[in-house]
């Protein structure tokens, strides 16, 4: 319920997005509802809970496989 921490996170995210957009490349942003991409939503939540910036899996775990099936059927 600490809105100041949440605001700081949003501010930092916005700053990082702006920095990426200033690079010399073409950037397109698209809003995809989390209900349309269960895998991306789950992985983003995983990163926040685990406090990691990057994770690499050679093979998707069973949870991700199930979410892929769910996204495919939607």
mmCIF file of N, CA, C and O in Angstrom:
data_model
loop_
_atom_site.group_PDB
_atom_site.id
_atom_site.type_symbol
_atom_site.label_atom_id
_atom_site.label_comp_id
_atom_site.label_asym_id
_atom_site.label_seq_id
_atom_site.Cartn_x
_atom_site.Cartn_y
_atom_site.Cartn_z
ATOM 1 N N UNK A 1 0.810 -1.205 0.000
ATOM 2 C CA UNK A 1 0.000 0.000 0.000
ATOM 3 C C UNK A 1 0.849 1.264 0.000
ATOM 4 O O UNK A 1 0.328 2.344 0.166
ATOM 5 N N UNK A 2 2.130 1.124 -0.139
ATOM 6 C CA UNK A 2 3.018 2.277 -0.158
ATOM 7 C C UNK A 2 3.028 2.871 -1.560
ATOM 8 O O UNK A 2 3.733 2.405 -2.436
ATOM 9 N N UNK A 3 2.220 3.905 -1.766
ATOM 10 C CA UNK A 3 2.104 4.475 -3.108
ATOM 11 C C UNK A 3 3.361 5.223 -3.515
ATOM 12 O O UNK A 3 3.650 5.329 -4.702
ATOM 13 N N UNK A 4 4.128 5.736 -2.565
ATOM 14 C CA UNK A 4 5.350 6.445 -2.940
ATOM 15 C C UNK A 4 6.362 5.488 -3.557
ATOM 16 O O UNK A 4 7.045 5.828 -4.520
ATOM 17 N N UNK A 5 6.460 4.262 -3.041
ATOM 18 C CA UNK A 5 7.356 3.259 -3.626
ATOM 19 C C UNK A 5 6.878 2.886 -5.028
ATOM 20 O O UNK A 5 7.681 2.756 -5.948
ATOM 21 N N UNK A 6 5.575 2.735 -5.182
ATOM 22 C CA UNK A 6 5.019 2.404 -6.502
ATOM 23 C C UNK A 6 5.274 3.546 -7.478
ATOM 24 O O UNK A 6 5.633 3.314 -8.635
ATOM 25 N N UNK A 7 5.105 4.778 -7.027
ATOM 26 C CA UNK A 7 5.364 5.935 -7.897
ATOM 27 C C UNK A 7 6.830 5.993 -8.294
ATOM 28 O O UNK A 7 7.152 6.332 -9.429
ATOM 29 N N UNK A 8 7.725 5.682 -7.369
ATOM 30 C CA UNK A 8 9.153 5.653 -7.686
ATOM 31 C C UNK A 8 9.457 4.608 -8.746
ATOM 32 O O UNK A 8 10.267 4.836 -9.636
ATOM 33 N N UNK A 9 8.811 3.436 -8.638
ATOM 34 C CA UNK A 9 9.000 2.379 -9.628
ATOM 35 C C UNK A 9 8.526 2.828 -11.008
ATOM 36 O O UNK A 9 9.191 2.593 -12.011
ATOM 37 N N UNK A 10 7.377 3.489 -11.054
ATOM 38 C CA UNK A 10 6.830 3.970 -12.327
ATOM 39 C C UNK A 10 7.743 5.052 -12.902
ATOM 40 O O UNK A 10 8.029 5.058 -14.101
ATOM 41 N N UNK A 11 8.222 5.935 -12.050
ATOM 42 C CA UNK A 11 9.128 6.991 -12.507
ATOM 43 C C UNK A 11 10.410 6.396 -13.082
ATOM 44 O O UNK A 11 10.886 6.813 -14.137
ATOM 45 N N UNK A 12 10.965 5.409 -12.407
ATOM 46 C CA UNK A 12 12.187 4.760 -12.882
ATOM 47 C C UNK A 12 11.934 4.033 -14.202
ATOM 48 O O UNK A 12 12.731 4.105 -15.137
ATOM 49 N N UNK A 13 10.815 3.343 -14.305
ATOM 50 C CA UNK A 13 10.467 2.648 -15.542
ATOM 51 C C UNK A 13 10.312 3.646 -16.687
ATOM 52 O O UNK A 13 10.832 3.429 -17.788
ATOM 53 N N UNK A 14 9.635 4.739 -16.425
ATOM 54 C CA UNK A 14 9.443 5.773 -17.436
ATOM 55 C C UNK A 14 10.791 6.349 -17.876
ATOM 56 O O UNK A 14 11.028 6.565 -19.069
ATOM 57 N N UNK A 15 11.685 6.596 -16.937
ATOM 58 C CA UNK A 15 13.010 7.122 -17.254
ATOM 59 C C UNK A 15 13.776 6.150 -18.146
ATOM 60 O O UNK A 15 14.392 6.532 -19.132
ATOM 61 N N UNK A 16 13.699 4.859 -17.823
ATOM 62 C CA UNK A 16 14.403 3.850 -18.626
ATOM 63 C C UNK A 16 13.828 3.737 -20.034
ATOM 64 O O UNK A 16 14.570 3.602 -21.008
ATOM 65 N N UNK A 17 12.507 3.777 -20.139
ATOM 66 C CA UNK A 17 11.873 3.716 -21.463
ATOM 67 C C UNK A 17 12.299 4.925 -22.286
ATOM 68 O O UNK A 17 12.652 4.794 -23.463
ATOM 69 N N UNK A 18 12.291 6.097 -21.680
ATOM 70 C CA UNK A 18 12.698 7.313 -22.386
ATOM 71 C C UNK A 18 14.150 7.209 -22.865
ATOM 72 O O UNK A 18 14.455 7.566 -24.000
ATOM 73 N N UNK A 19 15.030 6.690 -22.015
ATOM 74 C CA UNK A 19 16.441 6.531 -22.391
ATOM 75 C C UNK A 19 16.581 5.570 -23.567
ATOM 76 O O UNK A 19 17.368 5.814 -24.495
ATOM 77 N N UNK A 20 15.817 4.486 -23.564
ATOM 78 C CA UNK A 20 15.869 3.539 -24.686
ATOM 79 C C UNK A 20 15.352 4.167 -25.974
ATOM 80 O O UNK A 20 15.905 3.943 -27.050
ATOM 81 N N UNK A 21 14.302 4.966 -25.859
ATOM 82 C CA UNK A 21 13.712 5.577 -27.039
ATOM 83 C C UNK A 21 14.624 6.638 -27.652
ATOM 84 O O UNK A 21 14.511 6.940 -28.838
ATOM 85 N N UNK A 22 15.534 7.199 -26.878
ATOM 86 C CA UNK A 22 16.448 8.222 -27.387
ATOM 87 C C UNK A 22 17.597 7.616 -28.190
ATOM 88 O O UNK A 22 18.299 8.335 -28.901
ATOM 89 N N UNK A 23 17.792 6.317 -28.111
ATOM 90 C CA UNK A 23 18.856 5.681 -28.895
ATOM 91 C C UNK A 23 18.514 5.747 -30.377
ATOM 92 O O UNK A 23 17.364 5.947 -30.756
ATOM 93 N N UNK A 24 19.517 5.554 -31.203
ATOM 94 C CA UNK A 24 19.279 5.671 -32.651
ATOM 95 C C UNK A 24 18.761 4.353 -33.213
ATOM 96 O O UNK A 24 19.469 3.623 -33.899
ATOM 97 N N UNK A 25 17.542 4.072 -32.894
ATOM 98 C CA UNK A 25 16.856 2.934 -33.468
ATOM 99 C C UNK A 25 15.374 3.266 -33.520
ATOM 100 O O UNK A 25 14.895 4.204 -32.904
ATOM 101 N N UNK A 26 14.644 2.500 -34.247
ATOM 102 C CA UNK A 26 13.213 2.724 -34.369
ATOM 103 C C UNK A 26 12.521 1.983 -33.228
ATOM 104 O O UNK A 26 12.789 0.808 -32.985
ATOM 105 N N UNK A 27 11.637 2.684 -32.551
ATOM 106 C CA UNK A 27 10.946 2.109 -31.406
ATOM 107 C C UNK A 27 9.450 2.185 -31.644
ATOM 108 O O UNK A 27 8.932 3.224 -32.039
ATOM 109 N N UNK A 28 8.770 1.074 -31.430
ATOM 110 C CA UNK A 28 7.313 1.044 -31.484
ATOM 111 C C UNK A 28 6.816 0.452 -30.182
ATOM 112 O O UNK A 28 7.305 -0.593 -29.747
ATOM 113 N N UNK A 29 5.865 1.118 -29.564
ATOM 114 C CA UNK A 29 5.268 0.619 -28.336
ATOM 115 C C UNK A 29 3.838 0.194 -28.638
ATOM 116 O O UNK A 29 3.121 0.875 -29.370
ATOM 117 N N UNK A 30 3.442 -0.926 -28.074
ATOM 118 C CA UNK A 30 2.081 -1.407 -28.258
ATOM 119 C C UNK A 30 1.564 -1.913 -26.925
ATOM 120 O O UNK A 30 2.285 -2.595 -26.191
ATOM 121 N N UNK A 31 0.344 -1.559 -26.610
ATOM 122 C CA UNK A 31 -0.290 -2.043 -25.388
ATOM 123 C C UNK A 31 -0.984 -3.360 -25.692
ATOM 124 O O UNK A 31 -1.825 -3.437 -26.583
ATOM 125 N N UNK A 32 -0.574 -4.380 -24.988
ATOM 126 C CA UNK A 32 -1.220 -5.687 -25.109
ATOM 127 C C UNK A 32 -1.752 -6.026 -23.727
ATOM 128 O O UNK A 32 -0.994 -6.074 -22.755
ATOM 129 N N UNK A 33 -3.037 -6.228 -23.633
ATOM 130 C CA UNK A 33 -3.656 -6.512 -22.343
ATOM 131 C C UNK A 33 -3.066 -7.780 -21.741
ATOM 132 O O UNK A 33 -2.771 -8.741 -22.456
ATOM 133 N N UNK A 34 -2.877 -7.783 -20.433
ATOM 134 C CA UNK A 34 -2.268 -8.943 -19.786
ATOM 135 C C UNK A 34 -3.123 -10.200 -19.974
ATOM 136 O O UNK A 34 -2.603 -11.295 -19.956
ATOM 137 N N UNK A 35 -4.411 -10.021 -20.188
ATOM 138 C CA UNK A 35 -5.270 -11.184 -20.416
ATOM 139 C C UNK A 35 -5.019 -11.816 -21.779
ATOM 140 O O UNK A 35 -5.418 -12.945 -22.016
ATOM 141 N N UNK A 36 -4.351 -11.082 -22.669
ATOM 142 C CA UNK A 36 -4.054 -11.603 -24.003
ATOM 143 C C UNK A 36 -2.680 -12.240 -24.070
ATOM 144 O O UNK A 36 -2.335 -12.865 -25.064
ATOM 145 N N UNK A 37 -1.876 -12.066 -23.035
ATOM 146 C CA UNK A 37 -0.537 -12.644 -23.036
ATOM 147 C C UNK A 37 -0.189 -13.102 -21.622
ATOM 148 O O UNK A 37 0.503 -12.414 -20.886
ATOM 149 N N UNK A 38 -0.703 -14.251 -21.262
ATOM 150 C CA UNK A 38 -0.521 -14.784 -19.914
ATOM 151 C C UNK A 38 0.946 -15.048 -19.584
ATOM 152 O O UNK A 38 1.381 -14.858 -18.462
ATOM 153 N N UNK A 39 1.719 -15.475 -20.583
ATOM 154 C CA UNK A 39 3.133 -15.787 -20.348
ATOM 155 C C UNK A 39 3.904 -14.526 -19.974
ATOM 156 O O UNK A 39 4.632 -14.500 -18.986
ATOM 157 N N UNK A 40 3.743 -13.467 -20.747
ATOM 158 C CA UNK A 40 4.457 -12.219 -20.459
ATOM 159 C C UNK A 40 4.071 -11.679 -19.090
ATOM 160 O O UNK A 40 4.925 -11.213 -18.327
ATOM 161 N N UNK A 41 2.789 -11.756 -18.766
ATOM 162 C CA UNK A 41 2.326 -11.275 -17.465
ATOM 163 C C UNK A 41 2.951 -12.088 -16.332
ATOM 164 O O UNK A 41 3.452 -11.531 -15.353
ATOM 165 N N UNK A 42 2.958 -13.401 -16.476
ATOM 166 C CA UNK A 42 3.527 -14.272 -15.439
ATOM 167 C C UNK A 42 5.031 -14.047 -15.290
ATOM 168 O O UNK A 42 5.552 -13.999 -14.171
ATOM 169 N N UNK A 43 5.743 -13.890 -16.396
ATOM 170 C CA UNK A 43 7.190 -13.678 -16.332
ATOM 171 C C UNK A 43 7.524 -12.316 -15.720
ATOM 172 O O UNK A 43 8.489 -12.187 -14.960
ATOM 173 N N UNK A 44 6.720 -11.308 -16.029
ATOM 174 C CA UNK A 44 6.946 -9.985 -15.430
ATOM 175 C C UNK A 44 6.727 -10.046 -13.921
ATOM 176 O O UNK A 44 7.514 -9.493 -13.144
ATOM 177 N N UNK A 45 5.670 -10.736 -13.495
ATOM 178 C CA UNK A 45 5.417 -10.886 -12.054
ATOM 179 C C UNK A 45 6.532 -11.685 -11.394
ATOM 180 O O UNK A 45 6.958 -11.371 -10.285
ATOM 181 N N UNK A 46 7.030 -12.706 -12.064
ATOM 182 C CA UNK A 46 8.126 -13.515 -11.539
ATOM 183 C C UNK A 46 9.362 -12.644 -11.294
ATOM 184 O O UNK A 46 10.008 -12.735 -10.260
ATOM 185 N N UNK A 47 9.666 -11.785 -12.250
ATOM 186 C CA UNK A 47 10.842 -10.920 -12.128
ATOM 187 C C UNK A 47 10.715 -9.979 -10.939
ATOM 188 O O UNK A 47 11.688 -9.738 -10.218
ATOM 189 N N UNK A 48 9.511 -9.466 -10.708
ATOM 190 C CA UNK A 48 9.300 -8.558 -9.581
ATOM 191 C C UNK A 48 9.430 -9.310 -8.262
ATOM 192 O O UNK A 48 10.121 -8.863 -7.340
ATOM 193 N N UNK A 49 8.811 -10.466 -8.171
ATOM 194 C CA UNK A 49 8.849 -11.244 -6.922
ATOM 195 C C UNK A 49 10.263 -11.720 -6.616
ATOM 196 O O UNK A 49 10.732 -11.636 -5.479
ATOM 197 N N UNK A 50 10.970 -12.198 -7.649
ATOM 198 C CA UNK A 50 12.320 -12.724 -7.465
ATOM 199 C C UNK A 50 13.381 -11.625 -7.437
ATOM 200 O O UNK A 50 14.542 -11.892 -7.135
ATOM 201 N N UNK A 51 12.972 -10.397 -7.789
ATOM 202 C CA UNK A 51 13.889 -9.248 -7.835
ATOM 203 C C UNK A 51 15.093 -9.519 -8.739
ATOM 204 O O UNK A 51 16.241 -9.363 -8.343
ATOM 205 N N UNK A 52 14.784 -9.944 -9.956
ATOM 206 C CA UNK A 52 15.824 -10.224 -10.939
ATOM 207 C C UNK A 52 15.596 -9.358 -12.177
ATOM 208 O O UNK A 52 14.476 -8.988 -12.496
ATOM 209 N N UNK A 53 16.677 -9.037 -12.872
ATOM 210 C CA UNK A 53 16.574 -8.261 -14.103
ATOM 211 C C UNK A 53 16.475 -9.163 -15.327
ATOM 212 O O UNK A 53 15.874 -8.802 -16.319
ATOM 213 N N UNK A 54 17.111 -10.337 -15.248
ATOM 214 C CA UNK A 54 17.140 -11.210 -16.416
ATOM 215 C C UNK A 54 17.237 -12.663 -15.962
ATOM 216 O O UNK A 54 17.979 -12.996 -15.042
ATOM 217 N N UNK A 55 16.474 -13.513 -16.622
ATOM 218 C CA UNK A 55 16.506 -14.952 -16.372
ATOM 219 C C UNK A 55 16.500 -15.633 -17.736
ATOM 220 O O UNK A 55 15.799 -15.206 -18.645
ATOM 221 N N UNK A 56 17.292 -16.666 -17.864
ATOM 222 C CA UNK A 56 17.315 -17.412 -19.128
ATOM 223 C C UNK A 56 17.024 -18.873 -18.832
ATOM 224 O O UNK A 56 17.674 -19.493 -17.997
ATOM 225 N N UNK A 57 16.005 -19.390 -19.506
ATOM 226 C CA UNK A 57 15.681 -20.799 -19.400
ATOM 227 C C UNK A 57 15.908 -21.425 -20.762
ATOM 228 O O UNK A 57 15.469 -20.903 -21.778
ATOM 229 N N UNK A 58 16.568 -22.556 -20.791
ATOM 230 C CA UNK A 58 16.768 -23.263 -22.059
ATOM 231 C C UNK A 58 15.491 -23.965 -22.493
ATOM 232 O O UNK A 58 15.216 -24.106 -23.680
ATOM 233 N N UNK A 59 14.713 -24.392 -21.509
ATOM 234 C CA UNK A 59 13.445 -25.071 -21.774
ATOM 235 C C UNK A 59 12.393 -24.445 -20.860
ATOM 236 O O UNK A 59 12.647 -24.281 -19.669
ATOM 237 N N UNK A 60 11.229 -24.063 -21.397
ATOM 238 C CA UNK A 60 10.199 -23.477 -20.534
ATOM 239 C C UNK A 60 9.748 -24.497 -19.484
ATOM 240 O O UNK A 60 9.611 -25.682 -19.773
ATOM 241 N N UNK A 61 9.522 -24.013 -18.262
ATOM 242 C CA UNK A 61 9.034 -24.918 -17.223
ATOM 243 C C UNK A 61 7.564 -25.248 -17.478
ATOM 244 O O UNK A 61 6.925 -24.685 -18.365
ATOM 245 N N UNK A 62 7.024 -26.173 -16.698
ATOM 246 C CA UNK A 62 5.653 -26.645 -16.921
ATOM 247 C C UNK A 62 4.622 -25.527 -16.790
ATOM 248 O O UNK A 62 3.639 -25.489 -17.528
ATOM 249 N N UNK A 63 4.838 -24.597 -15.841
ATOM 250 C CA UNK A 63 3.903 -23.479 -15.677
ATOM 251 C C UNK A 63 3.854 -22.632 -16.941
ATOM 252 O O UNK A 63 2.779 -22.241 -17.405
ATOM 253 N N UNK A 64 5.008 -22.330 -17.512
ATOM 254 C CA UNK A 64 5.066 -21.528 -18.728
ATOM 255 C C UNK A 64 4.432 -22.283 -19.896
ATOM 256 O O UNK A 64 3.704 -21.709 -20.700
ATOM 257 N N UNK A 65 4.667 -23.575 -19.981
ATOM 258 C CA UNK A 65 4.055 -24.375 -21.053
ATOM 259 C C UNK A 65 2.531 -24.312 -20.983
ATOM 260 O O UNK A 65 1.859 -24.172 -22.012
ATOM 261 N N UNK A 66 1.979 -24.395 -19.774
ATOM 262 C CA UNK A 66 0.524 -24.318 -19.612
ATOM 263 C C UNK A 66 0.000 -22.945 -20.016
ATOM 264 O O UNK A 66 -1.046 -22.837 -20.645
ATOM 265 N N UNK A 67 0.732 -21.891 -19.650
ATOM 266 C CA UNK A 67 0.313 -20.543 -20.029
ATOM 267 C C UNK A 67 0.404 -20.342 -21.543
ATOM 268 O O UNK A 67 -0.437 -19.655 -22.133
ATOM 269 N N UNK A 68 1.409 -20.942 -22.176
ATOM 270 C CA UNK A 68 1.511 -20.875 -23.638
ATOM 271 C C UNK A 68 0.294 -21.513 -24.298
ATOM 272 O O UNK A 68 -0.262 -20.985 -25.261
ATOM 273 N N UNK A 69 -0.129 -22.649 -23.754
ATOM 274 C CA UNK A 69 -1.326 -23.301 -24.281
ATOM 275 C C UNK A 69 -2.542 -22.403 -24.121
ATOM 276 O O UNK A 69 -3.362 -22.277 -25.030
ATOM 277 N N UNK A 70 -2.662 -21.768 -22.952
ATOM 278 C CA UNK A 70 -3.781 -20.872 -22.687
ATOM 279 C C UNK A 70 -3.787 -19.704 -23.661
ATOM 280 O O UNK A 70 -4.819 -19.349 -24.223
ATOM 281 N N UNK A 71 -2.619 -19.095 -23.895
ATOM 282 C CA UNK A 71 -2.536 -17.989 -24.859
ATOM 283 C C UNK A 71 -2.869 -18.457 -26.267
ATOM 284 O O UNK A 71 -3.512 -17.744 -27.033
ATOM 285 N N UNK A 72 -2.438 -19.645 -26.618
ATOM 286 C CA UNK A 72 -2.690 -20.176 -27.959
ATOM 287 C C UNK A 72 -4.198 -20.370 -28.175
ATOM 288 O O UNK A 72 -4.705 -20.116 -29.268
ATOM 289 N N UNK A 73 -4.897 -20.783 -27.145
ATOM 290 C CA UNK A 73 -6.329 -21.053 -27.271
ATOM 291 C C UNK A 73 -7.163 -19.794 -27.257
ATOM 292 O O UNK A 73 -8.297 -19.803 -27.720
ATOM 293 N N UNK A 74 -6.641 -18.707 -26.718
ATOM 294 C CA UNK A 74 -7.410 -17.445 -26.655
ATOM 295 C C UNK A 74 -7.538 -16.780 -27.988
ATOM 296 O O UNK A 74 -6.855 -16.819 -28.882
#
